[in-house]
């Protein structure tokens, strides 16, 4: 990826950054999401861990980019358009949000990808944990079991529960208001 400085940019921002993959790309599971009986999302995605090298120039200074690690993903498919749903569908099937965990974890010799999506009622529409190592077959690690505790008042529908639906040890209900 590159950018030459615009003639009218007083900071003269420019860069040349090259992405290199360190692990094979991982196809994430086919993602389907429904609202009532209607299909609202159908998508495909891949994720890949790698690193960047190059340079960034701004304000007469140059920053060398060497070995910056990161993850890239690409997705395509049909997605809901905010604001388009209304009428009877919205009345009969109100949305209460969802929980999304997209967690790429990179090590020197392997790449772990965990992805979970749960509807407000706890139904999982996406669920995967896969280990990727160069020269090896991808290894499925099973059903991810995230344990998340929210601070009181941070989310309108938050609950202190494990993803399995059991109370989280060491937590107690919020005091009555």
JSON list of N, CA and C in Angstrom, two decimals, residues 22-55:
[
{"chain": "A", "resi": 22, "resn": "UNK", "atom": "N", "xyz": [2.54, -14.44, 7.11]},
{"chain": "A", "resi": 22, "resn": "UNK", "atom": "CA", "xyz": [3.40, -15.37, 7.84]},
{"chain": "A", "resi": 22, "resn": "UNK", "atom": "C", "xyz": [2.75, -16.74, 8.02]},
{"chain": "A", "resi": 23, "resn": "UNK", "atom": "N", "xyz": [1.46, -16.82, 7.75]},
{"chain": "A", "resi": 23, "resn": "UNK", "atom": "CA", "xyz": [0.70, -18.06, 7.91]},
{"chain": "A", "resi": 23, "resn": "UNK", "atom": "C", "xyz": [-0.29, -18.17, 6.76]},
{"chain": "A", "resi": 24, "resn": "UNK", "atom": "N", "xyz": [-0.70, -19.38, 6.43]},
{"chain": "A", "resi": 24, "resn": "UNK", "atom": "CA", "xyz": [-1.72, -19.53, 5.39]},
{"chain": "A", "resi": 24, "resn": "UNK", "atom": "C", "xyz": [-3.02, -18.83, 5.82]},
{"chain": "A", "resi": 25, "resn": "UNK", "atom": "N", "xyz": [-3.79, -18.38, 4.84]},
{"chain": "A", "resi": 25, "resn": "UNK", "atom": "CA", "xyz": [-5.10, -17.78, 5.14]},
{"chain": "A", "resi": 25, "resn": "UNK", "atom": "C", "xyz": [-6.03, -18.85, 5.69]},
{"chain": "A", "resi": 26, "resn": "UNK", "atom": "N", "xyz": [-6.88, -18.46, 6.62]},
{"chain": "A", "resi": 26, "resn": "UNK", "atom": "CA", "xyz": [-7.85, -19.36, 7.25]},
{"chain": "A", "resi": 26, "resn": "UNK", "atom": "C", "xyz": [-9.25, -18.97, 6.82]},
{"chain": "A", "resi": 27, "resn": "UNK", "atom": "N", "xyz": [-9.97, -19.91, 6.20]},
{"chain": "A", "resi": 27, "resn": "UNK", "atom": "CA", "xyz": [-11.37, -19.67, 5.89]},
{"chain": "A", "resi": 27, "resn": "UNK", "atom": "C", "xyz": [-12.16, -19.80, 7.17]},
{"chain": "A", "resi": 28, "resn": "UNK", "atom": "N", "xyz": [-12.92, -18.77, 7.51]},
{"chain": "A", "resi": 28, "resn": "UNK", "atom": "CA", "xyz": [-13.81, -18.85, 8.66]},
{"chain": "A", "resi": 28, "resn": "UNK", "atom": "C", "xyz": [-15.09, -19.56, 8.22]},
{"chain": "A", "resi": 29, "resn": "UNK", "atom": "N", "xyz": [-15.87, -20.07, 9.18]},
{"chain": "A", "resi": 29, "resn": "UNK", "atom": "CA", "xyz": [-17.10, -20.79, 8.81]},
{"chain": "A", "resi": 29, "resn": "UNK", "atom": "C", "xyz": [-18.07, -19.89, 8.04]},
{"chain": "A", "resi": 30, "resn": "UNK", "atom": "N", "xyz": [-18.86, -20.54, 7.19]},
{"chain": "A", "resi": 30, "resn": "UNK", "atom": "CA", "xyz": [-19.93, -19.85, 6.48]},
{"chain": "A", "resi": 30, "resn": "UNK", "atom": "C", "xyz": [-20.85, -19.22, 7.52]},
{"chain": "A", "resi": 31, "resn": "UNK", "atom": "N", "xyz": [-21.14, -17.95, 7.39]},
{"chain": "A", "resi": 31, "resn": "UNK", "atom": "CA", "xyz": [-21.89, -17.21, 8.42]},
{"chain": "A", "resi": 31, "resn": "UNK", "atom": "C", "xyz": [-23.30, -16.92, 7.93]},
{"chain": "A", "resi": 32, "resn": "UNK", "atom": "N", "xyz": [-24.27, -17.47, 8.65]},
{"chain": "A", "resi": 32, "resn": "UNK", "atom": "CA", "xyz": [-25.68, -17.21, 8.36]},
{"chain": "A", "resi": 32, "resn": "UNK", "atom": "C", "xyz": [-26.32, -16.59, 9.59]},
{"chain": "A", "resi": 33, "resn": "UNK", "atom": "N", "xyz": [-27.17, -15.60, 9.37]},
{"chain": "A", "resi": 33, "resn": "UNK", "atom": "CA", "xyz": [-27.89, -14.99, 10.48]},
{"chain": "A", "resi": 33, "resn": "UNK", "atom": "C", "xyz": [-29.32, -14.75, 10.03]},
{"chain": "A", "resi": 34, "resn": "UNK", "atom": "N", "xyz": [-30.26, -15.06, 10.90]},
{"chain": "A", "resi": 34, "resn": "UNK", "atom": "CA", "xyz": [-31.67, -14.91, 10.56]},
{"chain": "A", "resi": 34, "resn": "UNK", "atom": "C", "xyz": [-32.36, -14.00, 11.57]},
{"chain": "A", "resi": 35, "resn": "UNK", "atom": "N", "xyz": [-33.39, -13.37, 11.10]},
{"chain": "A", "resi": 35, "resn": "UNK", "atom": "CA", "xyz": [-34.28, -12.58, 11.96]},
{"chain": "A", "resi": 35, "resn": "UNK", "atom": "C", "xyz": [-35.67, -13.09, 11.69]},
{"chain": "A", "resi": 36, "resn": "UNK", "atom": "N", "xyz": [-36.22, -13.81, 12.69]},
{"chain": "A", "resi": 36, "resn": "UNK", "atom": "CA", "xyz": [-37.46, -14.53, 12.42]},
{"chain": "A", "resi": 36, "resn": "UNK", "atom": "C", "xyz": [-37.12, -15.61, 11.41]},
{"chain": "A", "resi": 37, "resn": "UNK", "atom": "N", "xyz": [-37.92, -15.74, 10.36]},
{"chain": "A", "resi": 37, "resn": "UNK", "atom": "CA", "xyz": [-37.62, -16.71, 9.31]},
{"chain": "A", "resi": 37, "resn": "UNK", "atom": "C", "xyz": [-36.83, -16.13, 8.16]},
{"chain": "A", "resi": 38, "resn": "UNK", "atom": "N", "xyz": [-36.45, -14.86, 8.25]},
{"chain": "A", "resi": 38, "resn": "UNK", "atom": "CA", "xyz": [-35.79, -14.18, 7.13]},
{"chain": "A", "resi": 38, "resn": "UNK", "atom": "C", "xyz": [-34.27, -14.23, 7.27]},
{"chain": "A", "resi": 39, "resn": "UNK", "atom": "N", "xyz": [-33.60, -14.62, 6.20]},
{"chain": "A", "resi": 39, "resn": "UNK", "atom": "CA", "xyz": [-32.14, -14.58, 6.15]},
{"chain": "A", "resi": 39, "resn": "UNK", "atom": "C", "xyz": [-31.71, -13.12, 6.03]},
{"chain": "A", "resi": 40, "resn": "UNK", "atom": "N", "xyz": [-30.92, -12.64, 7.00]},
{"chain": "A", "resi": 40, "resn": "UNK", "atom": "CA", "xyz": [-30.49, -11.23, 6.97]},
{"chain": "A", "resi": 40, "resn": "UNK", "atom": "C", "xyz": [-29.00, -11.08, 6.71]},
{"chain": "A", "resi": 41, "resn": "UNK", "atom": "N", "xyz": [-28.24, -12.16, 6.89]},
{"chain": "A", "resi": 41, "resn": "UNK", "atom": "CA", "xyz": [-26.80, -12.09, 6.63]},
{"chain": "A", "resi": 41, "resn": "UNK", "atom": "C", "xyz": [-26.34, -13.45, 6.11]},
{"chain": "A", "resi": 42, "resn": "UNK", "atom": "N", "xyz": [-25.59, -13.42, 5.03]},
{"chain": "A", "resi": 42, "resn": "UNK", "atom": "CA", "xyz": [-24.92, -14.61, 4.53]},
{"chain": "A", "resi": 42, "resn": "UNK", "atom": "C", "xyz": [-23.56, -14.16, 4.05]},
{"chain": "A", "resi": 43, "resn": "UNK", "atom": "N", "xyz": [-22.52, -14.62, 4.72]},
{"chain": "A", "resi": 43, "resn": "UNK", "atom": "CA", "xyz": [-21.20, -14.12, 4.40]},
{"chain": "A", "resi": 43, "resn": "UNK", "atom": "C", "xyz": [-20.10, -15.15, 4.48]},
{"chain": "A", "resi": 44, "resn": "UNK", "atom": "N", "xyz": [-18.99, -14.83, 3.84]},
{"chain": "A", "resi": 44, "resn": "UNK", "atom": "CA", "xyz": [-17.76, -15.61, 3.89]},
{"chain": "A", "resi": 44, "resn": "UNK", "atom": "C", "xyz": [-16.64, -14.66, 4.27]},
{"chain": "A", "resi": 45, "resn": "UNK", "atom": "N", "xyz": [-15.60, -15.21, 4.93]},
{"chain": "A", "resi": 45, "resn": "UNK", "atom": "CA", "xyz": [-14.49, -14.37, 5.37]},
{"chain": "A", "resi": 45, "resn": "UNK", "atom": "C", "xyz": [-13.25, -15.24, 5.50]},
{"chain": "A", "resi": 46, "resn": "UNK", "atom": "N", "xyz": [-12.10, -14.62, 5.25]},
{"chain": "A", "resi": 46, "resn": "UNK", "atom": "CA", "xyz": [-10.85, -15.28, 5.63]},
{"chain": "A", "resi": 46, "resn": "UNK", "atom": "C", "xyz": [-10.06, -14.33, 6.50]},
{"chain": "A", "resi": 47, "resn": "UNK", "atom": "N", "xyz": [-9.19, -14.91, 7.32]},
{"chain": "A", "resi": 47, "resn": "UNK", "atom": "CA", "xyz": [-8.29, -14.13, 8.18]},
{"chain": "A", "resi": 47, "resn": "UNK", "atom": "C", "xyz": [-6.88, -14.66, 7.96]},
{"chain": "A", "resi": 48, "resn": "UNK", "atom": "N", "xyz": [-5.89, -13.78, 8.16]},
{"chain": "A", "resi": 48, "resn": "UNK", "atom": "CA", "xyz": [-4.50, -14.17, 7.95]},
{"chain": "A", "resi": 48, "resn": "UNK", "atom": "C", "xyz": [-3.58, -13.29, 8.79]},
{"chain": "A", "resi": 49, "resn": "UNK", "atom": "N", "xyz": [-2.64, -13.92, 9.47]},
{"chain": "A", "resi": 49, "resn": "UNK", "atom": "CA", "xyz": [-1.65, -13.19, 10.28]},
{"chain": "A", "resi": 49, "resn": "UNK", "atom": "C", "xyz": [-0.39, -12.98, 9.46]},
{"chain": "A", "resi": 50, "resn": "UNK", "atom": "N", "xyz": [0.23, -11.82, 9.66]},
{"chain": "A", "resi": 50, "resn": "UNK", "atom": "CA", "xyz": [1.45, -11.51, 8.93]},
{"chain": "A", "resi": 50, "resn": "UNK", "atom": "C", "xyz": [2.17, -10.33, 9.56]},
{"chain": "A", "resi": 51, "resn": "UNK", "atom": "N", "xyz": [2.98, -9.66, 8.74]},
{"chain": "A", "resi": 51, "resn": "UNK", "atom": "CA", "xyz": [3.72, -8.49, 9.24]},
{"chain": "A", "resi": 51, "resn": "UNK", "atom": "C", "xyz": [3.86, -7.45, 8.13]},
{"chain": "A", "resi": 52, "resn": "UNK", "atom": "N", "xyz": [4.20, -6.23, 8.53]},
{"chain": "A", "resi": 52, "resn": "UNK", "atom": "CA", "xyz": [4.38, -5.12, 7.60]},
{"chain": "A", "resi": 52, "resn": "UNK", "atom": "C", "xyz": [5.79, -4.57, 7.69]},
{"chain": "A", "resi": 53, "resn": "UNK", "atom": "N", "xyz": [6.32, -4.11, 6.57]},
{"chain": "A", "resi": 53, "resn": "UNK", "atom": "CA", "xyz": [7.60, -3.42, 6.49]},
{"chain": "A", "resi": 53, "resn": "UNK", "atom": "C", "xyz": [7.44, -2.24, 5.54]},
{"chain": "A", "resi": 54, "resn": "UNK", "atom": "N", "xyz": [8.26, -1.22, 5.73]},
{"chain": "A", "resi": 54, "resn": "UNK", "atom": "CA", "xyz": [8.23, -0.06, 4.84]},
{"chain": "A", "resi": 54, "resn": "UNK", "atom": "C", "xyz": [8.58, 1.21, 5.58]},
{"chain": "A", "resi": 55, "resn": "UNK", "atom": "N", "xyz": [7.91, 2.31, 5.21]},
{"chain": "A", "resi": 55, "resn": "UNK", "atom": "CA", "xyz": [8.20, 3.61, 5.83]},
{"chain": "A", "resi": 55, "resn": "UNK", "atom": "C", "xyz": [6.97, 4.50, 5.79]}
]
